[in-house]
């Protein structure tokens, strides 16, 4: 029986060799790895948003359908995990804050989708994702998070986004 085990071990070794370069560039921090995944998924959803928006009968219809599709599974999960009473209390105890966040989020999504009428998806994503970089600066200001070592990289990315959006477009 040693031949079969060697073959399986050989395949694992080959996979390890193929993945080693990818793993070397992956951040050591779990949060950073997760955010790389989030960035990848966001790149796909922005394209899907543009396609969905282009097929919708109106902007408002797209917004309502998109939010309903997002909200339904979350509400079901909340009810399943926490029960009706706890979910209802969470909403009623925070209704003002939730409404404020909802209005701001709806405005941001609406502005993003309208920007897609005038920009390439990749340009709109660059601007949309720069908000995360600004959040890092906000974290340093409001929560005293230590970003000194990463600040030059953040500023370079913000400058790159500004160059992308301010550049002229030739058709």
Short mmCIF file of N, CA and C in Angstrom, two decimals, residues 24-120:
data_model
loop_
_atom_site.label_atom_id
_atom_site.label_comp_id
_atom_site.label_asym_id
_atom_site.label_seq_id
_atom_site.Cartn_x
_atom_site.Cartn_y
_atom_site.Cartn_z
N UNK A 24 2.27 33.66 -0.01
CA UNK A 24 3.32 34.61 0.39
C UNK A 24 2.83 36.05 0.32
N UNK A 25 1.93 36.34 -0.62
CA UNK A 25 1.45 37.72 -0.74
C UNK A 25 0.20 37.97 0.08
N UNK A 26 -0.35 36.93 0.67
CA UNK A 26 -1.53 37.10 1.52
C UNK A 26 -1.10 37.71 2.84
N UNK A 27 -1.87 38.67 3.33
CA UNK A 27 -1.53 39.26 4.63
C UNK A 27 -1.66 38.23 5.75
N UNK A 28 -0.85 38.40 6.77
CA UNK A 28 -0.88 37.48 7.91
C UNK A 28 -2.11 37.70 8.77
N UNK A 29 -2.65 38.92 8.80
CA UNK A 29 -3.79 39.24 9.65
C UNK A 29 -5.08 38.71 9.03
N UNK A 30 -5.89 37.98 9.82
CA UNK A 30 -7.15 37.44 9.29
C UNK A 30 -8.09 38.53 8.77
N UNK A 31 -8.13 39.68 9.43
CA UNK A 31 -8.99 40.77 8.97
C UNK A 31 -8.58 41.27 7.60
N UNK A 32 -7.29 41.37 7.35
CA UNK A 32 -6.81 41.83 6.04
C UNK A 32 -7.13 40.81 4.96
N UNK A 33 -6.98 39.52 5.27
CA UNK A 33 -7.33 38.48 4.30
C UNK A 33 -8.82 38.54 3.97
N UNK A 34 -9.64 38.73 4.98
CA UNK A 34 -11.07 38.80 4.76
C UNK A 34 -11.42 40.01 3.90
N UNK A 35 -10.76 41.13 4.12
CA UNK A 35 -11.05 42.33 3.33
C UNK A 35 -10.59 42.19 1.88
N UNK A 36 -9.55 41.40 1.63
CA UNK A 36 -9.18 41.12 0.24
C UNK A 36 -10.31 40.36 -0.45
N UNK A 37 -10.90 39.42 0.27
CA UNK A 37 -12.05 38.68 -0.27
C UNK A 37 -13.23 39.63 -0.51
N UNK A 38 -13.48 40.52 0.43
CA UNK A 38 -14.57 41.49 0.29
C UNK A 38 -14.33 42.37 -0.94
N UNK A 39 -13.10 42.82 -1.13
CA UNK A 39 -12.78 43.66 -2.30
C UNK A 39 -13.06 42.90 -3.60
N UNK A 40 -12.70 41.62 -3.63
CA UNK A 40 -12.95 40.80 -4.81
C UNK A 40 -14.46 40.68 -5.07
N UNK A 41 -15.23 40.39 -4.03
CA UNK A 41 -16.68 40.25 -4.19
C UNK A 41 -17.29 41.58 -4.62
N UNK A 42 -16.84 42.70 -4.03
CA UNK A 42 -17.35 44.00 -4.43
C UNK A 42 -17.10 44.28 -5.90
N UNK A 43 -15.96 43.84 -6.41
CA UNK A 43 -15.67 44.07 -7.82
C UNK A 43 -16.69 43.35 -8.71
N UNK A 44 -17.16 42.20 -8.27
CA UNK A 44 -18.18 41.47 -9.03
C UNK A 44 -19.55 42.11 -8.87
N UNK A 45 -19.89 42.54 -7.67
CA UNK A 45 -21.23 43.09 -7.45
C UNK A 45 -21.41 44.44 -8.14
N UNK A 46 -20.35 45.20 -8.30
CA UNK A 46 -20.48 46.49 -8.99
C UNK A 46 -20.86 46.26 -10.45
N UNK A 47 -20.25 45.28 -11.08
CA UNK A 47 -20.63 44.95 -12.46
C UNK A 47 -22.07 44.46 -12.52
N UNK A 48 -22.45 43.62 -11.54
CA UNK A 48 -23.82 43.11 -11.50
C UNK A 48 -24.82 44.25 -11.28
N UNK A 49 -24.46 45.23 -10.45
CA UNK A 49 -25.33 46.39 -10.23
C UNK A 49 -25.58 47.13 -11.53
N UNK A 50 -24.54 47.33 -12.31
CA UNK A 50 -24.70 48.07 -13.56
C UNK A 50 -25.60 47.31 -14.52
N UNK A 51 -25.40 46.00 -14.60
CA UNK A 51 -26.24 45.19 -15.49
C UNK A 51 -27.69 45.21 -15.00
N UNK A 52 -27.90 44.99 -13.71
CA UNK A 52 -29.26 45.00 -13.17
C UNK A 52 -29.94 46.34 -13.35
N UNK A 53 -29.20 47.40 -13.13
CA UNK A 53 -29.74 48.75 -13.28
C UNK A 53 -30.14 49.01 -14.74
N UNK A 54 -29.34 48.51 -15.67
CA UNK A 54 -29.65 48.74 -17.08
C UNK A 54 -30.89 47.98 -17.54
N UNK A 55 -31.21 46.86 -16.88
CA UNK A 55 -32.39 46.08 -17.26
C UNK A 55 -33.65 46.47 -16.51
N UNK A 56 -33.52 47.24 -15.44
CA UNK A 56 -34.70 47.61 -14.64
C UNK A 56 -35.55 48.62 -15.41
N UNK A 57 -36.85 48.58 -15.15
CA UNK A 57 -37.76 49.51 -15.83
C UNK A 57 -37.55 50.94 -15.35
N UNK A 58 -37.06 51.10 -14.12
CA UNK A 58 -36.75 52.44 -13.61
C UNK A 58 -35.71 52.32 -12.51
N UNK A 59 -35.14 53.45 -12.21
CA UNK A 59 -34.14 53.50 -11.14
C UNK A 59 -34.75 53.08 -9.81
N UNK A 60 -35.94 53.59 -9.52
CA UNK A 60 -36.61 53.28 -8.26
C UNK A 60 -36.93 51.79 -8.14
N UNK A 61 -37.39 51.19 -9.23
CA UNK A 61 -37.69 49.75 -9.22
C UNK A 61 -36.43 48.96 -8.90
N UNK A 62 -35.32 49.31 -9.52
CA UNK A 62 -34.08 48.60 -9.24
C UNK A 62 -33.68 48.72 -7.78
N UNK A 63 -33.76 49.94 -7.25
CA UNK A 63 -33.39 50.16 -5.85
C UNK A 63 -34.26 49.33 -4.90
N UNK A 64 -35.56 49.33 -5.14
CA UNK A 64 -36.48 48.59 -4.27
C UNK A 64 -36.21 47.09 -4.36
N UNK A 65 -36.07 46.57 -5.57
CA UNK A 65 -35.83 45.13 -5.74
C UNK A 65 -34.50 44.73 -5.13
N UNK A 66 -33.46 45.52 -5.39
CA UNK A 66 -32.13 45.20 -4.85
C UNK A 66 -32.17 45.16 -3.32
N UNK A 67 -32.77 46.16 -2.70
CA UNK A 67 -32.82 46.20 -1.24
C UNK A 67 -33.71 45.11 -0.66
N UNK A 68 -34.79 44.79 -1.34
CA UNK A 68 -35.66 43.71 -0.85
C UNK A 68 -34.93 42.37 -0.91
N UNK A 69 -34.19 42.14 -1.98
CA UNK A 69 -33.42 40.90 -2.10
C UNK A 69 -32.34 40.82 -1.04
N UNK A 70 -31.76 41.95 -0.69
CA UNK A 70 -30.73 41.96 0.36
C UNK A 70 -31.34 41.83 1.76
N UNK A 71 -32.47 42.45 1.98
CA UNK A 71 -33.07 42.50 3.31
C UNK A 71 -33.73 41.20 3.72
N UNK A 72 -34.42 40.55 2.81
CA UNK A 72 -35.19 39.35 3.15
C UNK A 72 -34.37 38.28 3.84
N UNK A 73 -33.23 37.85 3.28
CA UNK A 73 -32.47 36.81 3.98
C UNK A 73 -31.90 37.29 5.32
N UNK A 74 -31.55 38.56 5.41
CA UNK A 74 -31.02 39.08 6.67
C UNK A 74 -32.07 39.09 7.77
N UNK A 75 -33.29 39.47 7.42
CA UNK A 75 -34.37 39.46 8.40
C UNK A 75 -34.65 38.03 8.84
N UNK A 76 -34.71 37.11 7.87
CA UNK A 76 -34.94 35.70 8.21
C UNK A 76 -33.84 35.17 9.13
N UNK A 77 -32.60 35.50 8.85
CA UNK A 77 -31.49 35.05 9.68
C UNK A 77 -31.59 35.64 11.09
N UNK A 78 -31.91 36.92 11.16
CA UNK A 78 -32.07 37.58 12.47
C UNK A 78 -33.18 36.91 13.28
N UNK A 79 -34.31 36.66 12.65
CA UNK A 79 -35.43 36.01 13.34
C UNK A 79 -35.05 34.60 13.79
N UNK A 80 -34.35 33.89 12.93
CA UNK A 80 -33.95 32.51 13.26
C UNK A 80 -32.96 32.49 14.43
N UNK A 81 -31.97 33.38 14.38
CA UNK A 81 -30.91 33.38 15.39
C UNK A 81 -31.35 34.00 16.72
N UNK A 82 -32.15 35.07 16.65
CA UNK A 82 -32.44 35.84 17.86
C UNK A 82 -33.90 35.85 18.30
N UNK A 83 -34.79 35.47 17.42
CA UNK A 83 -36.21 35.49 17.76
C UNK A 83 -36.84 36.84 17.47
N UNK A 84 -38.16 36.83 17.38
CA UNK A 84 -38.92 38.03 17.01
C UNK A 84 -38.73 39.15 18.04
N UNK A 85 -38.84 38.81 19.32
CA UNK A 85 -38.76 39.84 20.36
C UNK A 85 -37.43 40.58 20.37
N UNK A 86 -36.34 39.85 20.32
CA UNK A 86 -35.01 40.47 20.36
C UNK A 86 -34.77 41.31 19.11
N UNK A 87 -35.20 40.80 17.94
CA UNK A 87 -35.03 41.57 16.70
C UNK A 87 -35.87 42.84 16.74
N UNK A 88 -37.10 42.73 17.21
CA UNK A 88 -37.98 43.90 17.28
C UNK A 88 -37.42 44.94 18.24
N UNK A 89 -36.90 44.50 19.39
CA UNK A 89 -36.30 45.44 20.35
C UNK A 89 -35.07 46.12 19.75
N UNK A 90 -34.27 45.37 19.03
CA UNK A 90 -33.07 45.96 18.42
C UNK A 90 -33.45 47.06 17.45
N UNK A 91 -34.53 46.84 16.70
CA UNK A 91 -34.97 47.86 15.75
C UNK A 91 -35.60 49.04 16.48
N UNK A 92 -36.52 48.79 17.38
CA UNK A 92 -37.23 49.90 18.05
C UNK A 92 -36.30 50.72 18.94
N UNK A 93 -35.32 50.08 19.57
CA UNK A 93 -34.39 50.81 20.43
C UNK A 93 -33.42 51.69 19.64
N UNK A 94 -33.27 51.40 18.37
CA UNK A 94 -32.28 52.12 17.55
C UNK A 94 -32.91 52.72 16.30
N UNK A 95 -34.21 52.94 16.29
CA UNK A 95 -34.91 53.32 15.07
C UNK A 95 -34.37 54.63 14.46
N UNK A 96 -34.09 55.62 15.26
CA UNK A 96 -33.59 56.88 14.72
C UNK A 96 -32.24 56.71 14.03
N UNK A 97 -31.35 56.02 14.70
CA UNK A 97 -30.02 55.77 14.13
C UNK A 97 -30.13 54.91 12.87
N UNK A 98 -30.99 53.89 12.90
CA UNK A 98 -31.17 53.02 11.74
C UNK A 98 -31.74 53.79 10.55
N UNK A 99 -32.69 54.68 10.81
CA UNK A 99 -33.24 55.49 9.72
C UNK A 99 -32.19 56.42 9.13
N UNK A 100 -31.38 57.02 9.98
CA UNK A 100 -30.31 57.89 9.50
C UNK A 100 -29.33 57.12 8.62
N UNK A 101 -28.91 55.95 9.09
CA UNK A 101 -27.99 55.12 8.31
C UNK A 101 -28.65 54.71 7.00
N UNK A 102 -29.92 54.34 7.05
CA UNK A 102 -30.63 53.90 5.85
C UNK A 102 -30.73 55.02 4.81
N UNK A 103 -31.05 56.21 5.26
CA UNK A 103 -31.15 57.33 4.32
C UNK A 103 -29.79 57.61 3.69
N UNK A 104 -28.75 57.63 4.50
CA UNK A 104 -27.41 57.87 3.96
C UNK A 104 -27.00 56.77 2.99
N UNK A 105 -27.26 55.52 3.35
CA UNK A 105 -26.90 54.39 2.48
C UNK A 105 -27.68 54.44 1.17
N UNK A 106 -28.96 54.76 1.23
CA UNK A 106 -29.75 54.85 0.00
C UNK A 106 -29.24 55.98 -0.90
N UNK A 107 -28.86 57.09 -0.29
CA UNK A 107 -28.31 58.19 -1.09
C UNK A 107 -27.00 57.76 -1.75
N UNK A 108 -26.14 57.08 -1.01
CA UNK A 108 -24.85 56.64 -1.55
C UNK A 108 -25.05 55.65 -2.69
N UNK A 109 -25.94 54.69 -2.50
CA UNK A 109 -26.20 53.70 -3.55
C UNK A 109 -26.80 54.39 -4.78
N UNK A 110 -27.74 55.30 -4.55
CA UNK A 110 -28.33 56.02 -5.68
C UNK A 110 -27.28 56.83 -6.43
N UNK A 111 -26.42 57.52 -5.71
CA UNK A 111 -25.37 58.31 -6.36
C UNK A 111 -24.41 57.40 -7.13
N UNK A 112 -24.07 56.25 -6.55
CA UNK A 112 -23.18 55.30 -7.23
C UNK A 112 -23.82 54.82 -8.53
N UNK A 113 -25.08 54.43 -8.47
CA UNK A 113 -25.74 53.92 -9.67
C UNK A 113 -25.89 55.02 -10.73
N UNK A 114 -26.17 56.23 -10.30
CA UNK A 114 -26.24 57.34 -11.26
C UNK A 114 -24.86 57.63 -11.86
N UNK A 115 -23.81 57.49 -11.05
CA UNK A 115 -22.45 57.70 -11.56
C UNK A 115 -22.11 56.69 -12.66
N UNK A 116 -22.68 55.49 -12.56
CA UNK A 116 -22.44 54.47 -13.59
C UNK A 116 -22.97 54.89 -14.95
N UNK A 117 -23.91 55.84 -14.98
CA UNK A 117 -24.39 56.38 -16.25
C UNK A 117 -23.31 57.20 -16.94
N UNK A 118 -22.34 57.69 -16.18
CA UNK A 118 -21.35 58.62 -16.72
C UNK A 118 -19.92 58.11 -16.67
N UNK A 119 -19.66 57.06 -15.91
CA UNK A 119 -18.31 56.55 -15.72
C UNK A 119 -18.22 55.07 -16.07
N UNK A 120 -17.02 54.63 -16.36
CA UNK A 120 -16.78 53.20 -16.45
C UNK A 120 -16.96 52.61 -15.06
#
